Each structure stands twice: as C-alpha cells, then as structure tokens.
Amino acid sequence: MKKVSSIILLFSVILFSLNSCDKDDDVTELTLLTLTSGNVDLYGATTAVDVLIDQPIVAVFSTNIDEATVATAISLTKGGSDVAFTTSVDGATLTITVTGGLITGTNYSLGISAALKSTQGAIFGAATVTFTTIGVGIDTPPQSDNQVLYLQFDNSLVDVVGAHSIANSDVLYTTDRFGNTNGSGSFDGLGDIVEITYSDDIHNASMSFSCWVKIEAMPDPSRHLFGLGGTSGLFVEIGNGWIKPISLHLNEGTGESPAINWMDAINGGGGEPTAKLLYNYEGDIKA
C-alpha cells in the first residue's frame, strides 16, 4: 500500500506541475503592434516626419494593458524637456493626448518603459520612438539666444519661448500654409487684435521684429499689422496698394507729428497682396 500511495502522490505532484505550466502559457506576451498619429506611422523602419500637431498618439498592444501602470511607463520629451499629456486606455489601445497640442517643426521622443504591464501581468519590453512634426519649427530660430517672444497662432496664443501673457485678444483661426487646421490666425480688420501685456524685454533700445502676413485683399483705409505701443509708438501699417513699414509716433498727448513716416509700394501697388517685413530699430522710443 505504501508503494501505491507513493505513486499516487508522485502522480499528483506531476499533474499539479503540468497544470501550473499551462496557466503560465496562457499569459499573452505584451508587445506593441502599432503606433500612429493621424495617418502617420510612428513605429516604422524610419523616423516619422510631418506629424500633424493636433492629432493624438494612439498605441495598440497585443493584449489589454493595465491602466494603473501607464502613468509611470509613458514619457514624452522635446529637447530634453518633459511635455505634458493625458492618457486614456480602452482594452489594448492607449491614447496619448498632448496638452495644448504639439509644436510645429519640432523633434519629439516618446518612451514606453518596462513599467507598463498587461492586465495579466505581462511586462512590456520597452521602446523609444522619435518623430518630427510638420511645419516650421522653433528649435533653432534666428538669434535664438536673444529671442524673447514667439506666438505661433496655432489655435492658441501661448508664448513658446518666453513667458509673456496676453492682455487682450479677439482672433479666429484658420488652416495654415502646411494644411494644419487652426494653424494660423485670421484677422478681419474690423477690431480683431492680439495685445501683449507690457514687459521690459520687448521694449529695448535695440530690437528686431519679423512679421509674416498674407492678406485676402488690400485694405482701404489702411490697417495696422502690428506695433509697439499702438498708434502712440512704433507700428507697421498696410493699405490700398502700399505698405508703410515704419511709422513712429512720439505722441504723449501733445499732438506731435510722426518722427518717421514713409512708405514703399508693393509691386507698384498691384500684384499678389502678400508681404514679408523684417525691420531693425536702434534708438530710443516712448510708447
């Protein structure tokens, strides 16, 4: 009877071991199947480019993921700085939405670490993916060391290189030249404005302004494109076939005439109503 009992016990141990192995084999390996942003594949053989700035990043895995492990497993950086984002999980699909959207022409790095687990406890093997967004970037702008303000008008008025605030704004957004929805500001010339709160670093004795504008029709009467101090300071004006690139008013309530006031014709007053202006000023003004 002892031999029979030993055989039965040994058979039970072997059977239990086999059953344990079967349970381990049922755990699906956690792998990344696809990683996309809009219609762009971020997980291809080459680094993805022309990624739209207003689309979420969608990762699809081989099995359902544990949402509790996502927060510590996902990272997104730009130039070594962390980028804010939110996540949502639906089974095996992870959606990453960048707070405020991505920035045009910029390199990003998305990391998925081994902290990510499936609902069965499988551990992800880790991956790092880089991609570049569509459009002109701000990573290396001219005179970047001295740049103090940059508004992209990409459905927001955030200063992406400084910390300037907006005092007043009334502007709509439209598709930009790269096809990005809400990628540029649209001003109707009837009161639309973006006004920046005064700051010493944008009112210096030596400074440069760069403004890119495309108009649907030449305004009549003229309209201001941008300025420092509005009608009582330095401003750029356009209208009825001409551009007045420098108009400097030293107006402190005394009715003084403009110190500088001259205009240049654009294509003889006709042609394509598109203008690019770069103006450098060195001196002392009051606004």
Tab-separated table of N, CA and C in Angstrom, residues 162-241:
chain	number	residue	atom	x	y	z
A	162	GLY	N	9.059	82.409	-24.358
A	162	GLY	CA	9.107	83.279	-23.189
A	162	GLY	C	7.946	82.993	-22.259
A	163	ALA	N	7.600	83.991	-21.477
A	163	ALA	CA	6.507	83.819	-20.511
A	163	ALA	C	5.579	85.023	-20.531
A	164	HIS	N	5.399	85.609	-21.723
A	164	HIS	CA	4.557	86.796	-21.825
A	164	HIS	C	3.081	86.412	-21.849
A	165	SER	N	2.269	87.259	-21.253
A	165	SER	CA	0.836	86.996	-21.187
A	165	SER	C	0.093	87.876	-22.182
A	166	ILE	N	-1.120	87.476	-22.493
A	166	ILE	CA	-1.953	88.192	-23.440
A	166	ILE	C	-2.938	89.067	-22.670
A	167	ALA	N	-2.886	90.373	-22.939
A	167	ALA	CA	-3.765	91.314	-22.237
A	167	ALA	C	-5.156	91.347	-22.851
A	168	ASN	N	-5.218	91.200	-24.167
A	168	ASN	CA	-6.497	91.295	-24.858
A	168	ASN	C	-6.386	90.559	-26.182
A	169	SER	N	-7.408	89.794	-26.548
A	169	SER	CA	-7.358	89.081	-27.822
A	169	SER	C	-8.748	88.913	-28.405
A	170	ASP	N	-8.812	89.032	-29.708
A	170	ASP	CA	-10.034	88.771	-30.472
A	170	ASP	C	-9.570	88.318	-31.848
A	171	VAL	N	-9.423	87.013	-32.036
A	171	VAL	CA	-8.880	86.482	-33.276
A	171	VAL	C	-9.469	85.098	-33.532
A	172	LEU	N	-9.702	84.785	-34.798
A	172	LEU	CA	-10.138	83.457	-35.203
A	172	LEU	C	-8.934	82.709	-35.779
A	173	TYR	N	-9.100	81.407	-36.022
A	173	TYR	CA	-8.007	80.602	-36.560
A	173	TYR	C	-8.457	79.907	-37.829
A	174	THR	N	-7.495	79.677	-38.717
A	174	THR	CA	-7.794	79.056	-39.998
A	174	THR	C	-6.666	78.111	-40.386
A	175	THR	N	-6.832	77.391	-41.488
A	175	THR	CA	-5.820	76.445	-41.947
A	175	THR	C	-4.566	77.189	-42.400
A	176	ASP	N	-3.391	76.708	-41.962
A	176	ASP	CA	-2.154	77.392	-42.341
A	176	ASP	C	-1.633	76.866	-43.675
A	177	ARG	N	-0.475	77.372	-44.100
A	177	ARG	CA	0.066	77.022	-45.410
A	177	ARG	C	0.535	75.579	-45.499
A	178	PHE	N	0.663	74.906	-44.353
A	178	PHE	CA	1.042	73.495	-44.354
A	178	PHE	C	-0.171	72.570	-44.305
A	179	GLY	N	-1.376	73.155	-44.265
A	179	GLY	CA	-2.586	72.348	-44.225
A	179	GLY	C	-3.041	71.999	-42.825
A	180	ASN	N	-2.410	72.594	-41.804
A	180	ASN	CA	-2.810	72.317	-40.429
A	180	ASN	C	-4.064	73.096	-40.079
A	181	THR	N	-5.090	72.381	-39.631
A	181	THR	CA	-6.317	73.029	-39.198
A	181	THR	C	-6.033	73.931	-38.004
A	182	ASN	N	-6.607	75.141	-38.024
A	182	ASN	CA	-6.388	76.117	-36.942
A	182	ASN	C	-4.901	76.376	-36.713
A	183	GLY	N	-4.133	76.437	-37.805
A	183	GLY	CA	-2.694	76.616	-37.685
A	183	GLY	C	-2.222	78.036	-37.867
A	184	SER	N	-3.146	78.975	-38.110
A	184	SER	CA	-2.747	80.376	-38.255
A	184	SER	C	-3.895	81.281	-37.826
A	185	GLY	N	-3.538	82.517	-37.454
A	185	GLY	CA	-4.548	83.468	-37.029
A	185	GLY	C	-5.227	84.126	-38.215
A	186	SER	N	-6.499	84.457	-38.057
A	186	SER	CA	-7.257	85.120	-39.105
A	186	SER	C	-7.875	86.393	-38.526
A	187	PHE	N	-7.460	87.548	-39.063
A	187	PHE	CA	-7.927	88.849	-38.577
A	187	PHE	C	-8.823	89.490	-39.641
A	188	ASP	N	-9.977	89.983	-39.233
A	188	ASP	CA	-10.913	90.539	-40.217
A	188	ASP	C	-10.713	92.024	-40.476
A	189	GLY	N	-9.791	92.666	-39.741
A	189	GLY	CA	-9.529	94.074	-39.957
A	189	GLY	C	-10.576	94.995	-39.374
A	190	LEU	N	-11.489	94.442	-38.623
A	190	LEU	CA	-12.585	95.234	-38.054
A	190	LEU	C	-12.584	95.165	-36.531
A	191	GLY	N	-11.421	95.120	-35.954
A	191	GLY	CA	-11.332	95.092	-34.500
A	191	GLY	C	-10.612	93.893	-33.945
A	192	ASP	N	-10.316	92.884	-34.790
A	192	ASP	CA	-9.548	91.737	-34.313
A	192	ASP	C	-8.172	92.201	-33.847
A	193	ILE	N	-7.730	91.661	-32.730
A	193	ILE	CA	-6.480	92.144	-32.141
A	193	ILE	C	-5.896	91.091	-31.213
A	194	VAL	N	-4.586	91.100	-31.084
A	194	VAL	CA	-3.879	90.359	-30.038
A	194	VAL	C	-2.956	91.360	-29.361
A	195	GLU	N	-3.191	91.614	-28.098
A	195	GLU	CA	-2.417	92.609	-27.351
A	195	GLU	C	-1.628	91.913	-26.248
A	196	ILE	N	-0.332	92.141	-26.234
A	196	ILE	CA	0.563	91.506	-25.268
A	196	ILE	C	0.790	92.446	-24.095
A	197	THR	N	0.734	91.898	-22.900
A	197	THR	CA	0.984	92.694	-21.703
A	197	THR	C	2.395	93.272	-21.729
A	198	TYR	N	2.531	94.541	-21.329
A	198	TYR	CA	3.831	95.213	-21.375
A	198	TYR	C	4.883	94.443	-20.584
A	199	SER	N	6.091	94.403	-21.156
A	199	SER	CA	7.224	93.767	-20.492
A	199	SER	C	8.493	94.475	-20.948
A	200	ASP	N	9.421	94.687	-20.034
A	200	ASP	CA	10.651	95.404	-20.360
A	200	ASP	C	11.457	94.720	-21.461
A	201	ASP	N	11.395	93.393	-21.544
A	201	ASP	CA	12.246	92.710	-22.512
A	201	ASP	C	11.748	92.820	-23.950
A	202	ILE	N	10.552	93.369	-24.176
A	202	ILE	CA	10.108	93.625	-25.543
A	202	ILE	C	10.050	95.127	-25.822
A	203	HIS	N	10.736	95.890	-25.002
A	203	HIS	CA	10.817	97.338	-25.195
A	203	HIS	C	12.247	97.763	-24.914
A	204	ASN	N	13.138	97.405	-25.840
A	204	ASN	CA	14.560	97.667	-25.671
A	204	ASN	C	15.031	98.745	-26.637
A	205	ALA	N	16.220	99.275	-26.382
A	205	ALA	CA	16.796	100.280	-27.273
A	205	ALA	C	17.206	99.667	-28.609
A	206	SER	N	17.487	98.366	-28.637
A	206	SER	CA	17.854	97.675	-29.869
A	206	SER	C	17.000	96.429	-29.995
A	207	MET	N	16.248	96.327	-31.094
A	207	MET	CA	15.319	95.199	-31.222
A	207	MET	C	14.978	94.953	-32.685
A	208	SER	N	14.458	93.770	-32.968
A	208	SER	CA	14.048	93.389	-34.315
A	208	SER	C	12.645	92.798	-34.263
A	209	PHE	N	11.865	93.060	-35.326
A	209	PHE	CA	10.537	92.475	-35.467
A	209	PHE	C	10.490	91.710	-36.789
A	210	SER	N	9.851	90.559	-36.787
A	210	SER	CA	9.625	89.818	-38.017
A	210	SER	C	8.154	89.439	-38.069
A	211	CYS	N	7.504	89.770	-39.179
A	211	CYS	CA	6.064	89.539	-39.296
A	211	CYS	C	5.751	88.940	-40.667
A	212	TRP	N	5.051	87.791	-40.680
A	212	TRP	CA	4.642	87.152	-41.928
A	212	TRP	C	3.129	87.307	-42.068
A	213	VAL	N	2.707	87.921	-43.175
A	213	VAL	CA	1.290	88.226	-43.361
A	213	VAL	C	0.868	87.907	-44.786
A	214	LYS	N	-0.294	87.313	-44.945
A	214	LYS	CA	-0.927	87.171	-46.255
A	214	LYS	C	-2.333	87.718	-46.159
A	215	ILE	N	-2.662	88.690	-47.011
A	215	ILE	CA	-3.971	89.327	-46.944
A	215	ILE	C	-4.831	88.890	-48.120
A	216	GLU	N	-6.134	88.866	-47.909
A	216	GLU	CA	-7.065	88.468	-48.967
A	216	GLU	C	-7.309	89.609	-49.947
A	217	ALA	N	-7.254	90.825	-49.470
A	217	ALA	CA	-7.421	91.997	-50.324
A	217	ALA	C	-6.774	93.185	-49.625
A	218	MET	N	-6.262	94.126	-50.420
A	218	MET	CA	-5.624	95.288	-49.837
A	218	MET	C	-6.663	96.160	-49.125
A	219	PRO	N	-6.493	96.437	-47.841
A	219	PRO	CA	-7.498	97.196	-47.101
A	219	PRO	C	-7.523	98.669	-47.502
A	220	ASP	N	-8.693	99.248	-47.458
A	220	ASP	CA	-8.862	100.674	-47.729
A	220	ASP	C	-10.011	101.176	-46.854
A	221	PRO	N	-9.757	101.953	-45.821
A	221	PRO	CA	-8.470	102.573	-45.495
A	221	PRO	C	-7.481	101.570	-44.922
A	222	SER	N	-6.291	102.054	-44.615
A	222	SER	CA	-5.213	101.186	-44.166
A	222	SER	C	-5.515	100.572	-42.800
A	223	ARG	N	-4.792	99.490	-42.502
A	223	ARG	CA	-4.928	98.781	-41.226
A	223	ARG	C	-3.539	98.540	-40.638
A	224	HIS	N	-3.469	98.486	-39.326
A	224	HIS	CA	-2.214	98.166	-38.650
A	224	HIS	C	-1.974	96.659	-38.690
A	225	LEU	N	-0.727	96.268	-38.993
A	225	LEU	CA	-0.340	94.865	-38.922
A	225	LEU	C	0.110	94.511	-37.510
A	226	PHE	N	1.052	95.258	-36.995
A	226	PHE	CA	1.488	95.067	-35.621
A	226	PHE	C	2.195	96.330	-35.168
A	227	GLY	N	2.386	96.446	-33.884
A	227	GLY	CA	3.056	97.634	-33.389
A	227	GLY	C	3.460	97.510	-31.944
A	228	LEU	N	4.257	98.455	-31.524
A	228	LEU	CA	4.691	98.559	-30.135
A	228	LEU	C	4.143	99.872	-29.589
A	229	GLY	N	3.142	99.781	-28.766
A	229	GLY	CA	2.507	100.987	-28.253
A	229	GLY	C	1.378	101.487	-29.129
A	230	GLY	N	0.967	100.687	-30.150
A	230	GLY	CA	-0.162	101.072	-30.990
A	230	GLY	C	0.088	102.361	-31.744
A	231	THR	N	-0.893	103.232	-31.787
A	231	THR	CA	-0.787	104.480	-32.551
A	231	THR	C	0.086	105.517	-31.872
A	232	SER	N	0.562	105.223	-30.671
A	232	SER	CA	1.444	106.163	-29.969
A	232	SER	C	2.857	105.622	-29.857
A	233	GLY	N	3.215	104.719	-30.744
A	233	GLY	CA	4.551	104.150	-30.698
A	233	GLY	C	4.980	103.718	-32.080
A	234	LEU	N	5.671	102.599	-32.154
A	234	LEU	CA	6.148	102.055	-33.413
A	234	LEU	C	5.120	101.069	-33.945
A	235	PHE	N	4.670	101.264	-35.177
A	235	PHE	CA	3.733	100.310	-35.746
A	235	PHE	C	3.933	100.179	-37.247
A	236	VAL	N	3.448	99.089	-37.810
A	236	VAL	CA	3.515	98.818	-39.238
A	236	VAL	C	2.092	98.816	-39.787
A	237	GLU	N	1.903	99.493	-40.907
A	237	GLU	CA	0.579	99.725	-41.460
A	237	GLU	C	0.547	99.312	-42.932
A	238	ILE	N	-0.580	98.810	-43.403
A	238	ILE	CA	-0.712	98.410	-44.796
A	238	ILE	C	-2.090	98.821	-45.301
A	239	GLY	N	-2.148	99.199	-46.590
A	239	GLY	CA	-3.452	99.557	-47.119
A	239	GLY	C	-3.418	100.104	-48.521
A	240	ASN	N	-4.411	99.728	-49.313
A	240	ASN	CA	-4.689	100.282	-50.635
A	240	ASN	C	-3.464	100.332	-51.550
A	241	GLY	N	-2.780	99.173	-51.654
A	241	GLY	CA	-1.695	99.066	-52.625
A	241	GLY	C	-0.335	99.479	-52.135
